[in-house]
Coordinates of C-alpha atoms and ligand atoms in Angstrom, one line a residue:
Chain A
M10 CA -189.6 63.5 -47.0
S11 CA -190.6 64.6 -43.6
T12 CA -190.3 68.3 -44.4
K13 CA -192.7 68.0 -47.3
E14 CA -195.4 70.6 -46.7
T15 CA -199.1 70.6 -47.3
G16 CA -200.8 74.1 -47.1
G17 CA -197.9 75.5 -45.1
K18 CA -198.1 72.8 -42.5
T19 CA -195.9 69.7 -42.0
R20 CA -197.6 66.3 -41.7
R21 CA -196.7 66.3 -38.1
Q22 CA -198.5 69.6 -37.4
I23 CA -201.6 68.4 -39.2
Y24 CA -201.7 65.2 -37.2
E25 CA -201.2 67.1 -33.9
D26 CA -204.0 69.6 -34.8
R27 CA -206.4 66.8 -35.5
L28 CA -205.4 65.2 -32.2
R29 CA -206.0 68.4 -30.3
R30 CA -209.4 69.1 -31.8
R31 CA -210.4 65.5 -31.0
S32 CA -209.5 65.8 -27.4
L33 CA -211.2 69.1 -27.1
R34 CA -214.5 67.6 -28.4
I35 CA -214.2 64.7 -25.9
A36 CA -213.5 67.0 -23.0
A37 CA -216.4 69.3 -23.9
L38 CA -218.8 66.4 -24.2
S39 CA -217.8 64.7 -20.9
T40 CA -218.0 68.0 -19.0
A41 CA -221.5 68.7 -20.4
L42 CA -222.6 65.2 -19.4
V43 CA -221.3 65.6 -15.8
V44 CA -222.8 69.1 -15.3
G45 CA -226.1 68.0 -16.8
A46 CA -226.3 65.0 -14.5
I47 CA -225.7 67.2 -11.5
V48 CA -228.3 69.8 -12.6
V49 CA -230.9 67.1 -13.2
L50 CA -230.1 64.6 -10.4
V51 CA -229.4 66.8 -7.4
P52 CA -232.9 68.5 -7.4
M53 CA -234.4 65.0 -7.5
A54 CA -233.0 64.3 -4.0
P55 CA -235.7 64.2 -1.4
G56 CA -234.3 67.1 0.8
W57 CA -233.4 69.4 -2.1
E58 CA -236.3 71.9 -1.5
K59 CA -235.3 72.4 2.1
V60 CA -231.6 72.7 1.3
Q61 CA -232.3 75.2 -1.5
K62 CA -234.4 77.3 0.8
S63 CA -232.0 77.4 3.7
F64 CA -228.7 77.5 1.8
F65 CA -229.4 79.1 -1.6
N66 CA -232.2 81.6 -0.8
K67 CA -232.0 84.3 -3.3
D68 CA -233.7 87.0 -1.2
V69 CA -231.6 86.3 1.8
F70 CA -228.5 86.4 -0.3
L71 CA -229.3 89.7 -1.9
K72 CA -230.2 91.3 1.4
T73 CA -227.1 90.1 3.4
F74 CA -224.4 90.2 0.7
P75 CA -223.6 93.9 0.9
K76 CA -223.3 93.8 4.7
L77 CA -221.1 90.7 4.4
L78 CA -218.9 92.6 2.0
D79 CA -218.6 95.4 4.5
A80 CA -217.6 92.9 7.2
F81 CA -215.1 91.4 4.9
L82 CA -213.2 94.7 4.8
L83 CA -212.3 94.1 8.4
D84 CA -210.8 90.7 7.4
V85 CA -208.8 92.5 4.7
A86 CA -207.6 95.1 7.2
I87 CA -206.5 92.5 9.7
F88 CA -204.8 90.6 6.9
A89 CA -203.1 93.9 5.7
W90 CA -201.5 94.7 9.0
C91 CA -200.6 91.1 9.9
A92 CA -198.9 90.1 6.6
P93 CA -196.0 92.6 6.7
L94 CA -195.3 91.8 10.3
I95 CA -195.4 88.1 9.6
A96 CA -192.9 88.6 6.8
L97 CA -190.5 90.5 9.0
L98 CA -190.8 88.3 12.1
G99 CA -190.5 85.2 9.9
L100 CA -187.4 86.4 8.3
A101 CA -185.9 87.4 11.7
V102 CA -186.6 83.9 13.1
A103 CA -185.2 82.2 10.0
L104 CA -182.0 84.2 10.4
M105 CA -181.8 83.6 14.1
R106 CA -181.5 79.9 13.5
D107 CA -178.3 80.4 11.6
V108 CA -176.3 82.7 13.9
R109 CA -172.9 81.3 14.7
S110 CA -171.8 83.5 17.6
P111 CA -171.9 81.5 20.9
A112 CA -173.1 84.6 22.7
L113 CA -176.2 84.5 20.6
F114 CA -176.8 80.8 21.2
P115 CA -179.9 81.5 23.2
L116 CA -181.3 83.2 20.1
R117 CA -180.7 80.0 18.1
I118 CA -182.5 77.9 20.7
F119 CA -185.3 80.4 20.8
G120 CA -185.6 80.3 17.0
A121 CA -185.9 76.5 17.0
L122 CA -188.3 76.4 19.9
Y123 CA -190.4 79.1 18.4
T124 CA -191.0 77.3 15.1
D125 CA -191.6 74.0 16.9
I126 CA -194.2 75.4 19.2
F127 CA -196.2 77.6 16.9
R128 CA -196.3 75.1 14.1
G129 CA -197.3 72.4 16.6
V130 CA -200.4 74.1 18.1
P131 CA -203.6 74.4 16.0
V132 CA -204.1 78.1 15.0
V133 CA -207.5 78.2 16.7
L134 CA -206.0 77.2 20.0
T135 CA -203.3 79.9 19.8
V136 CA -206.0 82.4 19.0
Y137 CA -208.0 81.3 22.1
L138 CA -205.1 81.2 24.4
I139 CA -203.6 84.5 23.5
G140 CA -206.9 86.2 22.6
F141 CA -208.6 85.4 25.9
G142 CA -205.5 84.9 28.1
I143 CA -203.7 88.2 27.7
P144 CA -206.7 90.5 28.0
G145 CA -207.6 88.4 31.0
L146 CA -204.7 90.0 32.8
G147 CA -207.0 93.0 33.2
L148 CA -205.0 95.4 31.0
P149 CA -206.2 99.0 30.6
R150 CA -208.3 100.2 27.7
P151 CA -206.6 100.0 24.3
W152 CA -204.5 97.0 25.5
N153 CA -207.5 94.7 26.1
S154 CA -208.5 94.8 22.5
P155 CA -209.1 91.4 20.8
Y156 CA -207.8 92.9 17.6
I157 CA -204.4 93.3 19.1
W158 CA -204.1 89.9 20.7
G159 CA -206.0 88.1 18.0
S160 CA -203.6 89.6 15.4
L161 CA -200.7 88.7 17.6
A162 CA -201.8 85.1 17.6
L163 CA -202.0 85.0 13.8
I164 CA -198.6 86.7 13.5
L165 CA -196.9 84.3 15.9
T166 CA -198.3 81.2 14.2
Y167 CA -197.8 82.3 10.7
S168 CA -194.3 83.6 11.3
A169 CA -193.3 80.1 12.3
Y170 CA -194.3 78.7 9.0
V171 CA -192.9 81.7 7.0
A172 CA -189.6 81.3 8.9
E173 CA -189.3 77.6 7.9
I174 CA -190.0 78.5 4.3
F175 CA -187.3 81.3 4.3
R176 CA -184.9 78.8 5.8
S177 CA -185.6 76.2 3.1
G178 CA -184.9 79.0 0.6
I179 CA -181.7 80.0 2.3
T180 CA -180.4 76.4 2.3
S181 CA -181.4 75.9 -1.3
V182 CA -178.9 78.6 -2.5
H183 CA -175.9 76.6 -3.6
Q184 CA -172.8 76.6 -1.4
S185 CA -170.7 77.7 -4.4
Q186 CA -172.5 81.1 -4.3
R187 CA -171.4 81.6 -0.7
A188 CA -167.9 80.5 -1.6
A189 CA -167.7 83.0 -4.5
A190 CA -169.0 85.8 -2.2
Q191 CA -166.6 84.9 0.5
S192 CA -163.7 84.7 -1.9
L193 CA -164.2 88.4 -2.6
G194 CA -163.7 89.2 1.0
L195 CA -167.3 90.1 1.7
A196 CA -168.3 90.1 5.4
E197 CA -170.6 87.2 6.5
R198 CA -173.4 89.7 6.8
D199 CA -172.9 91.1 3.3
V200 CA -172.8 87.6 1.9
M201 CA -176.2 86.9 3.4
Q202 CA -177.7 90.3 2.6
F203 CA -176.6 90.7 -0.9
V204 CA -176.0 87.3 -2.3
V205 CA -177.9 84.6 -0.4
L206 CA -181.1 86.3 0.7
P207 CA -182.1 87.9 -2.6
Q208 CA -181.9 84.5 -4.3
A209 CA -183.6 82.7 -1.4
I210 CA -186.5 85.1 -1.2
R211 CA -187.1 84.9 -5.0
R212 CA -187.3 81.2 -4.8
V213 CA -189.8 81.0 -2.0
V214 CA -192.3 83.6 -3.3
P215 CA -194.8 81.0 -4.6
A216 CA -194.6 79.1 -1.3
Q217 CA -195.1 82.3 0.7
M218 CA -198.1 83.2 -1.5
N219 CA -199.8 80.0 -0.4
I220 CA -199.1 80.9 3.2
L221 CA -200.7 84.3 2.7
I222 CA -203.8 82.6 1.1
A223 CA -204.1 80.4 4.2
L224 CA -203.7 83.5 6.4
Q225 CA -206.5 85.3 4.6
K226 CA -208.8 82.4 5.4
D227 CA -207.7 82.0 9.0
V228 CA -208.4 85.7 9.8
A229 CA -212.0 84.3 10.2
L230 CA -210.8 82.6 13.4
L231 CA -210.6 85.9 15.2
S232 CA -214.4 85.9 15.2
F233 CA -214.1 83.5 18.1
I234 CA -212.7 86.1 20.3
G235 CA -214.8 89.1 19.4
P236 CA -214.2 91.1 16.2
V237 CA -217.3 91.1 13.9
E238 CA -215.6 90.1 10.7
I239 CA -217.3 88.3 7.9
F240 CA -217.7 84.9 9.5
R241 CA -219.2 86.4 12.7
Q242 CA -221.4 88.7 10.6
A243 CA -222.7 85.7 8.7
G244 CA -223.4 83.9 12.0
V245 CA -225.4 86.9 13.2
F246 CA -227.5 86.9 10.0
K247 CA -228.0 83.1 10.3
S248 CA -229.5 83.5 13.8
L249 CA -231.5 86.5 12.8
L250 CA -233.0 85.1 9.6
A251 CA -232.9 81.4 10.6
N252 CA -231.1 80.7 7.2
F253 CA -227.7 79.5 6.2
T254 CA -227.5 81.4 2.9
P255 CA -225.2 84.1 4.5
Y256 CA -222.5 81.4 5.1
V257 CA -222.7 80.6 1.4
G258 CA -222.4 84.3 0.6
A259 CA -219.3 84.5 2.9
A260 CA -217.8 81.5 1.1
V261 CA -218.4 83.1 -2.3
I262 CA -216.5 86.3 -1.1
F263 CA -213.6 84.2 0.2
L264 CA -213.4 82.3 -3.1
C265 CA -213.4 85.5 -5.1
V266 CA -210.1 86.4 -3.4
T267 CA -208.5 83.1 -2.9
I268 CA -209.1 81.5 -6.3
P269 CA -207.3 84.2 -8.3
A270 CA -204.5 84.3 -5.6
T271 CA -204.1 80.5 -5.7
R272 CA -204.0 80.5 -9.5
Y273 CA -201.4 83.2 -9.5
A274 CA -199.2 81.3 -6.9
D275 CA -199.5 78.2 -9.1
Y276 CA -198.5 80.2 -12.1
L277 CA -195.4 81.5 -10.4
M278 CA -194.5 78.1 -9.2
N279 CA -194.8 76.6 -12.7
K280 CA -192.8 79.4 -14.1
Q281 CA -190.0 78.9 -11.6
N282 CA -189.9 75.1 -12.3
R283 CA -189.7 75.8 -16.0
E284 CA -186.9 78.3 -15.5
R285 CA -184.9 75.9 -13.4
S286 CA -185.2 72.9 -15.7
Chain B
M17 CA -139.0 86.5 -0.2
P18 CA -141.7 84.6 -2.1
K19 CA -145.0 86.3 -2.5
L20 CA -146.8 83.2 -1.3
S21 CA -145.3 80.3 0.5
L22 CA -146.9 77.1 1.7
R23 CA -145.2 75.0 4.4
G24 CA -146.4 71.5 5.2
V25 CA -150.0 72.3 4.5
V26 CA -152.3 69.5 5.7
K27 CA -156.1 69.3 5.0
R28 CA -158.3 66.5 5.9
F29 CA -162.0 65.7 5.4
G30 CA -162.7 63.2 8.1
D31 CA -160.2 60.4 7.5
N32 CA -159.5 61.5 4.0
T33 CA -156.2 63.4 3.9
V34 CA -156.6 65.6 0.8
C35 CA -153.5 67.8 1.2
D36 CA -150.7 65.8 2.8
G37 CA -148.0 68.3 3.7
I38 CA -147.7 70.5 0.7
N39 CA -144.8 72.9 0.2
L40 CA -144.9 75.5 -2.5
D41 CA -143.3 78.8 -3.2
V42 CA -144.7 81.3 -5.6
N43 CA -142.7 84.4 -6.4
A44 CA -144.2 87.8 -7.3
G45 CA -145.3 87.8 -10.9
E46 CA -145.0 84.1 -11.4
M47 CA -147.6 81.8 -12.9
V48 CA -147.7 78.4 -11.2
C49 CA -149.7 75.6 -12.7
L50 CA -151.0 72.7 -10.6
I51 CA -151.6 69.5 -12.6
G52 CA -152.7 66.1 -11.5
A53 CA -155.5 63.6 -11.8
S54 CA -159.0 64.2 -10.6
G55 CA -159.1 64.0 -6.8
A56 CA -155.4 64.9 -6.4
G57 CA -156.4 67.9 -4.2
K58 CA -155.8 70.8 -6.5
S59 CA -159.1 72.6 -5.8
T60 CA -158.9 71.9 -2.1
L61 CA -155.4 73.5 -2.0
L62 CA -156.6 76.6 -3.8
R63 CA -159.6 76.8 -1.4
C64 CA -157.2 76.6 1.6
I65 CA -155.0 79.4 0.2
N66 CA -158.1 81.6 0.0
L67 CA -159.1 80.5 3.5
L68 CA -162.3 79.0 2.3
E69 CA -161.2 75.9 4.1
P70 CA -159.3 75.9 7.4
V71 CA -156.0 73.9 7.3
E72 CA -155.3 71.2 9.9
D73 CA -151.6 71.8 10.0
G74 CA -148.8 73.7 8.3
E75 CA -148.5 77.4 7.5
I76 CA -149.4 79.7 4.6
F77 CA -147.4 82.9 4.2
L78 CA -148.5 85.9 2.2
D79 CA -145.6 88.5 1.9
G80 CA -144.0 86.6 4.8
A81 CA -147.0 87.0 7.2
D82 CA -148.7 83.8 8.3
I83 CA -152.4 83.9 7.1
S84 CA -153.2 80.4 8.4
I85 CA -153.2 81.3 12.1
P86 CA -156.4 79.7 13.5
G87 CA -158.9 82.4 14.5
L88 CA -157.4 85.0 12.1
D89 CA -160.1 87.2 10.5
P90 CA -160.2 85.7 6.9
E91 CA -161.9 88.7 5.2
P92 CA -158.9 91.1 4.9
V93 CA -156.8 88.2 3.5
R94 CA -159.4 87.1 1.0
R95 CA -159.5 90.7 -0.3
R96 CA -155.9 90.4 -1.3
I97 CA -156.3 87.0 -3.0
G98 CA -158.8 86.7 -5.8
M99 CA -160.3 83.4 -6.9
V100 CA -162.1 82.3 -10.0
F101 CA -164.1 79.0 -10.1
Q102 CA -164.7 76.3 -12.7
S103 CA -168.5 77.0 -12.8
Y104 CA -168.1 80.8 -12.8
N105 CA -170.4 81.3 -9.8
L106 CA -171.6 84.7 -10.9
F107 CA -174.5 86.0 -8.8
P108 CA -177.5 85.3 -11.1
H109 CA -179.7 88.0 -9.7
M110 CA -177.3 90.8 -10.6
T111 CA -176.1 92.2 -13.9
A112 CA -172.5 91.7 -14.9
V113 CA -171.5 95.1 -13.7
E114 CA -173.3 94.8 -10.4
N115 CA -171.5 91.5 -9.9
V116 CA -168.2 93.3 -10.3
L117 CA -169.2 96.4 -8.2
L118 CA -170.5 94.5 -5.2
A119 CA -167.3 93.7 -3.4
P120 CA -165.4 97.0 -3.8
R121 CA -168.5 98.9 -2.9
R122 CA -169.1 96.9 0.3
N123 CA -165.5 96.3 1.3
H124 CA -164.0 99.7 0.4
K125 CA -167.2 101.7 1.0
K126 CA -166.7 103.3 -2.4
S127 CA -169.5 104.7 -4.5
R128 CA -170.6 103.4 -7.9
A129 CA -169.5 106.6 -9.5
E130 CA -166.0 106.4 -8.0
L131 CA -165.6 102.8 -9.2
M132 CA -167.1 103.1 -12.6
P133 CA -164.1 104.4 -14.6
E134 CA -161.9 101.5 -13.4
V135 CA -164.6 98.9 -13.8
T136 CA -165.6 100.1 -17.3
A137 CA -161.9 99.9 -18.3
L138 CA -161.7 96.3 -17.0
F139 CA -164.8 95.3 -18.9
A140 CA -163.4 96.9 -22.1
R141 CA -160.0 95.3 -21.6
F142 CA -161.5 91.8 -21.5
G143 CA -163.8 92.4 -24.5
L144 CA -166.9 92.7 -22.4
A145 CA -167.8 96.4 -23.0
E146 CA -171.2 95.7 -24.5
H147 CA -172.1 93.1 -21.9
M148 CA -171.9 95.2 -18.7
G149 CA -175.7 95.5 -18.3
K150 CA -176.5 91.8 -19.0
Y151 CA -177.5 89.2 -16.5
P152 CA -175.3 86.0 -16.3
D153 CA -177.8 83.9 -18.1
Q154 CA -177.7 86.2 -21.1
L155 CA -174.0 85.6 -21.5
S156 CA -172.0 82.7 -23.0
G157 CA -169.9 80.5 -20.7
G158 CA -166.7 82.2 -21.9
Q159 CA -168.2 85.7 -21.3
Q160 CA -169.4 84.7 -17.8
Q161 CA -166.0 83.4 -16.9
R162 CA -164.3 86.6 -18.1
V163 CA -166.8 88.6 -16.0
A164 CA -165.8 86.4 -13.0
I165 CA -162.2 87.3 -13.7
V166 CA -163.1 91.0 -13.8
R167 CA -165.1 90.6 -10.6
A168 CA -162.1 89.2 -8.8
L169 CA -159.7 91.8 -10.3
A170 CA -162.0 94.7 -9.2
M171 CA -160.8 94.0 -5.6
R172 CA -157.2 94.7 -6.9
P173 CA -155.9 91.4 -5.5
E174 CA -152.2 90.7 -5.2
V175 CA -152.5 87.0 -6.0
M176 CA -155.1 85.3 -8.2
L177 CA -156.2 81.7 -7.9
F178 CA -157.9 79.9 -10.9
D179 CA -159.6 76.6 -10.4
E180 CA -159.9 74.8 -13.8
I181 CA -161.6 77.9 -15.2
T182 CA -161.8 76.5 -18.7
S183 CA -163.1 73.0 -18.0
A184 CA -166.8 73.9 -18.3
L185 CA -166.3 75.8 -21.6
D186 CA -166.9 74.8 -25.2
P187 CA -163.6 74.4 -26.9
Q188 CA -164.0 77.4 -29.1
L189 CA -164.6 79.7 -26.0
V190 CA -161.5 78.5 -24.2
G191 CA -159.2 80.7 -26.2
D192 CA -160.7 84.0 -25.0
V193 CA -160.3 83.0 -21.4
L194 CA -156.7 81.9 -21.9
D195 CA -156.0 85.2 -23.6
A196 CA -157.3 86.9 -20.5
L197 CA -154.8 84.9 -18.4
R198 CA -152.0 85.8 -20.7
A199 CA -152.9 89.5 -20.4
L200 CA -152.8 89.2 -16.6
K201 CA -149.4 87.5 -16.7
A202 CA -148.1 90.3 -18.9
D203 CA -149.3 92.7 -16.1
G204 CA -147.1 90.9 -13.6
M205 CA -150.0 89.3 -11.7
T206 CA -149.0 86.4 -9.3
M207 CA -151.2 83.5 -10.3
I208 CA -151.8 79.9 -9.3
L209 CA -153.8 77.7 -11.7
A210 CA -155.3 74.3 -11.3
T211 CA -155.6 73.2 -14.9
H212 CA -156.0 70.4 -17.3
E213 CA -154.9 72.6 -20.2
M214 CA -151.5 71.1 -20.6
G215 CA -150.7 73.1 -23.8
F216 CA -151.3 76.3 -22.0
A217 CA -149.4 75.2 -18.9
R218 CA -146.4 74.4 -21.0
E219 CA -146.5 77.7 -22.9
A220 CA -147.3 80.1 -20.1
A221 CA -146.3 78.7 -16.8
D222 CA -143.2 79.6 -14.9
K223 CA -143.5 76.5 -12.8
V224 CA -145.5 73.3 -13.0
C225 CA -146.4 71.2 -10.0
F226 CA -147.6 67.6 -10.3
L227 CA -149.9 66.7 -7.5
K228 CA -151.0 63.2 -6.5
D229 CA -152.9 62.1 -3.4
G230 CA -152.4 65.5 -1.8
R231 CA -148.6 65.6 -2.3
V232 CA -146.4 67.6 -4.7
L233 CA -144.6 64.7 -6.4
E234 CA -142.6 66.8 -8.8
E235 CA -142.2 70.5 -9.7
G236 CA -140.1 72.4 -12.1
K237 CA -140.0 74.5 -15.2
P238 CA -142.6 73.4 -17.8
E239 CA -140.0 71.9 -20.1
E240 CA -138.5 69.9 -17.2
I241 CA -141.8 68.5 -16.3
F242 CA -143.2 67.9 -19.8
E243 CA -140.0 66.7 -21.4
R244 CA -137.8 65.2 -18.7
A245 CA -140.1 64.2 -15.8
Q246 CA -138.1 62.2 -13.3
N247 CA -141.0 60.8 -11.3
E248 CA -142.7 57.6 -12.6
D249 CA -146.2 58.8 -11.6
T250 CA -145.7 62.1 -13.4
Q251 CA -144.6 60.3 -16.5
Q252 CA -147.6 58.0 -16.4
F253 CA -150.0 60.9 -15.9
L254 CA -148.5 62.9 -18.7
A255 CA -148.5 59.9 -21.0
R256 CA -152.2 59.4 -20.3
T257 CA -153.3 63.1 -20.7
L258 CA -151.1 64.0 -23.6
K259 CA -152.0 61.0 -25.7
Ligands
ATP309 N1 -166.1 69.5 1.1 C1 -165.6 68.3 1.1 N2 -165.9 67.3 1.9 C2 -165.4 66.1 1.9 N3 -164.5 65.7 0.9 C3 -164.1 66.6 0.0 C4 -164.6 68.0 0.0 N4 -164.0 68.6 -1.0 C5 -163.2 67.8 -1.6 N5 -163.2 66.6 -1.0 C6 -162.4 65.4 -1.4 O1 -161.1 65.8 -1.5 C7 -160.4 65.1 -2.6 C8 -159.7 66.1 -3.5 O2 -160.7 66.9 -4.1 P1 -160.3 68.1 -5.0 O3 -161.6 68.7 -5.5 O4 -159.4 69.0 -4.3 O5 -159.5 67.4 -6.2 P2 -159.1 68.1 -7.6 O6 -157.6 67.8 -7.7 O7 -159.5 69.5 -7.7 O8 -159.9 67.2 -8.7 P3 -160.6 67.6 -10.0 O9 -159.5 67.6 -11.1 O10 -161.6 66.6 -10.3 O11 -161.2 69.0 -9.8 C9 -161.5 64.3 -3.2 O12 -161.3 63.0 -2.8 C10 -162.8 64.8 -2.7 O13 -163.7 63.8 -2.6
MG310 MG1 -160.9 70.5 -8.8

């Protein structure tokens, strides 16, 4: 009886189609109501005119946006040289914490201390301390650059997080994989390099993506120690034009990058969860 | 001289004595089956022989040389002793042929081209010729288990250890894997099997050992164990499993 068909569809499919159309209608209606309420109600607030002028000023936006985009290229550049160094240092610190040889015990302690310290201090503080502290030593010309020391601060902080994620990936590879590799007579190093790490790295890609997105945003912190990247540039415009719209412009630019990236990370995460279940 | 010889092997996990003074001799070309209830210590004993677990006491001799000396480098020994696990443990990020090539390439520093003729022949021999390029999750359990056997064989081991390698398989796939074992026996491979396949043990084993609580309670030819067991525990175990 249940396989009896009506127009190529089973009763169940027809029922589910109707259900789906119904929920779509309800969702559309409620979204329209909420958006409509915001569009109508917010401009009725007493301060709306002022806010609109100082945050959503079209002329200011059009005038400053291209320059903000230029400044954002510096953010992208800083990100581009920090990210690979973070990946390498993070992996090195993660591996350090698993070394067995007693001669390398200091390395283990260092790995543990490193992750504790740099995860425990707010990024902005690390940026200040390293970004102002080290050039304060009175180093000669290229070595007093805030780019170098600001980047170093980001690299140190983010490597600590990345190292912890790599470690969680390494421990998530089942013991039986190690046993199988060992039973073949592979050296400890080969077991790690060819069997454990490739699986561990694959598993933590989504988590590392989220870290990269956070890094992209935190590059703006370097503005505190000098580089005129997008946040600093927006600040300059704000003082110049006595208007906050450049900050909104900067936010829009960040979102254009981070939203697709976040979506992609979520997609990877979901895909992985599906594969494992 | 036996190929492999265990003398008073003791293994503990905390207070739990899992191997309690095990003696066992395996001659070259012999197939020895370890039988016994769950928790008897069969898997642990095999892991000790492969040096995946250090033993607390006793000695393990391979060709008369003690391989259980504390501090001995385990890797050269493991290369001479292959092991196949219940849950296959293939490396999921590698194709079947990469799984097989990894150890000889790394351990013997041989190139893929040098190894391919032998490896291809091994795949063909175990009915896996068309599966070489597939990933483990594209293979059935029986195929995965045969790839795992090929992977161990590619190191040209002198002794093979099998830990309940058919327990995770659907009944209709068990036959292919048991055929692979028969083929190895015909080659003269020295083998130790932990198994619940009593029919196979009876047919193919040269010696059957009954383990309980980490001790070998009785050992002998299959017909001695299966038809004329002397020990009461062995009789009870067989009565329960053969029912
Ligand atoms: N890594 C470990 N740590 C602690 N205890 C363990 C460990 N491995 C095994 N054991 C214990 O050793 C005992 C024997 O286990 P083992 O796996 O060798 O039995 P087995 O004869 O292979 O059983 P089965 O037929 O279920 O596979 C069990 O009590 C088990 O809990
Ligand atoms: Mg077992």
